[in-house]
mmCIF file of C-alpha atoms in Angstrom:
data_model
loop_
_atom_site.group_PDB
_atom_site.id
_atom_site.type_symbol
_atom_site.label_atom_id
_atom_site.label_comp_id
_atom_site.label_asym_id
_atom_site.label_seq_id
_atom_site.Cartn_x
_atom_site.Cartn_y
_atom_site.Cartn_z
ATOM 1 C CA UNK A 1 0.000 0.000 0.000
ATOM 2 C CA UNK A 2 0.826 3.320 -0.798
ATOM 3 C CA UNK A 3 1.921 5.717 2.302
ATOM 4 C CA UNK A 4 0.711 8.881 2.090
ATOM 5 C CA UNK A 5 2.530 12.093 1.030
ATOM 6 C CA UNK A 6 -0.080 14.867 1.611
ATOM 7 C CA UNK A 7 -2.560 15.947 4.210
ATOM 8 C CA UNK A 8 -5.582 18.702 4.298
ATOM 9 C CA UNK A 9 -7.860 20.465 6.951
ATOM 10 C CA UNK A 10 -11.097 22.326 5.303
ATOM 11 C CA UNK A 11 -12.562 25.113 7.620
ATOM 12 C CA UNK A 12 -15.970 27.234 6.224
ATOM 13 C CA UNK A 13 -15.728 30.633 7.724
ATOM 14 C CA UNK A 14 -18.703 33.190 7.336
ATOM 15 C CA UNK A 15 -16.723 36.122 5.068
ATOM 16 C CA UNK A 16 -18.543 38.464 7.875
ATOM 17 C CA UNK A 17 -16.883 36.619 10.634
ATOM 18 C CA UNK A 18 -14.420 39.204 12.948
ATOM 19 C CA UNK A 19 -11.052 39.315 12.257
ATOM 20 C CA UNK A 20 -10.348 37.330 15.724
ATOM 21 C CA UNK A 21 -12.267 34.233 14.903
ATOM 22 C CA UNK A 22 -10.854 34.007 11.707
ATOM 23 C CA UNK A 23 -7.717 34.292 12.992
ATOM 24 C CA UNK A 24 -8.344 32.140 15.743
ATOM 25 C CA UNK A 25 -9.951 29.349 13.710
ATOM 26 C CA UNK A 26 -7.000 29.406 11.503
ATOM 27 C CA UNK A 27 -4.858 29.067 14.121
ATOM 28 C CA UNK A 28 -6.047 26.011 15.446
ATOM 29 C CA UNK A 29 -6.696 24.587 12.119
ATOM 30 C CA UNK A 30 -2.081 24.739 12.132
ATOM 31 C CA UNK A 31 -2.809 23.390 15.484
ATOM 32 C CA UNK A 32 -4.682 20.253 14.626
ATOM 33 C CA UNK A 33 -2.658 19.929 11.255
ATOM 34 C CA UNK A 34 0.142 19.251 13.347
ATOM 35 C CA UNK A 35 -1.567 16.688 15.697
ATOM 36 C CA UNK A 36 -3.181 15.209 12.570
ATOM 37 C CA UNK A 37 0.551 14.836 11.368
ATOM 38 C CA UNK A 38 2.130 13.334 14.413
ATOM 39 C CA UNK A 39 -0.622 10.805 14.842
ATOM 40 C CA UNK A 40 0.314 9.432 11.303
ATOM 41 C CA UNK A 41 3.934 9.282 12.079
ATOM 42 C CA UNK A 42 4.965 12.638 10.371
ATOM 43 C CA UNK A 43 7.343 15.361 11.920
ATOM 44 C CA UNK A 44 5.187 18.209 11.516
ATOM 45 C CA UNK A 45 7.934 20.150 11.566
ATOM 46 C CA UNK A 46 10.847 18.665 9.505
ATOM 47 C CA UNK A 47 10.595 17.889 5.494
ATOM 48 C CA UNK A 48 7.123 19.729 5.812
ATOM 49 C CA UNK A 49 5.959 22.633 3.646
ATOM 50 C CA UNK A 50 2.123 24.115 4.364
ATOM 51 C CA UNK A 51 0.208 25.926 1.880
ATOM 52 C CA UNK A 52 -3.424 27.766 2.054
ATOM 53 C CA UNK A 53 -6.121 27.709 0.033
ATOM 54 C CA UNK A 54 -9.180 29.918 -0.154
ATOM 55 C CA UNK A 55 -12.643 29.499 -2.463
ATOM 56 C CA UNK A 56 -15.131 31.595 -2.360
ATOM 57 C CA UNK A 57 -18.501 29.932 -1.624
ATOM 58 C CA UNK A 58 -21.257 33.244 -1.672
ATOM 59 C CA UNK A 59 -21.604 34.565 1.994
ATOM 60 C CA UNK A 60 -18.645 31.985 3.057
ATOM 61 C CA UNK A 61 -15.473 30.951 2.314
ATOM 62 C CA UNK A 62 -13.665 27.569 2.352
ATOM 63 C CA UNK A 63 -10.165 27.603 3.467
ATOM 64 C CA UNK A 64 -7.893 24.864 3.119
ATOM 65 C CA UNK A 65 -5.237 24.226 5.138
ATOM 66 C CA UNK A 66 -2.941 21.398 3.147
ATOM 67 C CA UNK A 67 0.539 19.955 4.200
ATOM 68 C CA UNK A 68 2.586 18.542 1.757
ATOM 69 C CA UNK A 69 6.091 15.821 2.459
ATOM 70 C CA UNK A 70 7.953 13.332 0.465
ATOM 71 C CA UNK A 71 7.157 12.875 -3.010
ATOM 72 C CA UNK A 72 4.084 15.296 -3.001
ATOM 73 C CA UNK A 73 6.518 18.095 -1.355
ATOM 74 C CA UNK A 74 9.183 17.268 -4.467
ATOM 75 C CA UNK A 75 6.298 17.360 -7.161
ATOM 76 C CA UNK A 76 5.024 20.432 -5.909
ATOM 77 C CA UNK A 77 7.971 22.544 -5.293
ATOM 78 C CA UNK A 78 8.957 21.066 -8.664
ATOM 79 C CA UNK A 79 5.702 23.073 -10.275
ATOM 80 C CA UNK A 80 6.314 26.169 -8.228
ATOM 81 C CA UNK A 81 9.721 26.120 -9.552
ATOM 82 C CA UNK A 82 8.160 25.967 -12.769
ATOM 83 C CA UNK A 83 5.380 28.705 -12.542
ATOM 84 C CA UNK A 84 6.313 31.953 -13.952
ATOM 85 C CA UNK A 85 5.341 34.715 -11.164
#
């Protein structure tokens, strides 16, 4: 089987939400991440890059919280690399 190379946390936040919650709901969305990452044998904070995401969903928005190791961290730094700015 396959081990896994890539993790992600999905939060819906009201877009009139105050800056504190948002903040603190991101915030413990790193929080878990990391948890979520130890409890599947990862270092959360060795070989580890993190990256946001953010759709729009009307009156809410979806933000993604997504951590990335291994072969996934390689292929993606690898397209990053490769995207003109």
């Amino acid at each position: 089987m396959a081990k896994h190379t890539q993790a992600h946390i999905s939060k819906t936040l009201p877009k009139n939400e105050s800056a504190f919650t948002r903040d603190r709901t991101l915030k413990q969305t790193e929080y878990y991440m990391g948890a979520k990452l130890l409890e599947i044998g990862v270092n959360p904070n060795k070989g580890v890059i993190y990256r946001w995401s953010t759709v729009d969903k009307g009156n809410s928005e979806e933000w993604t919280y997504s951590a990335y190791w291994g072969d996934s961290r390689e292929k993606l730094e690898s397209e990053e690399a490769n995207t003109p700015d």
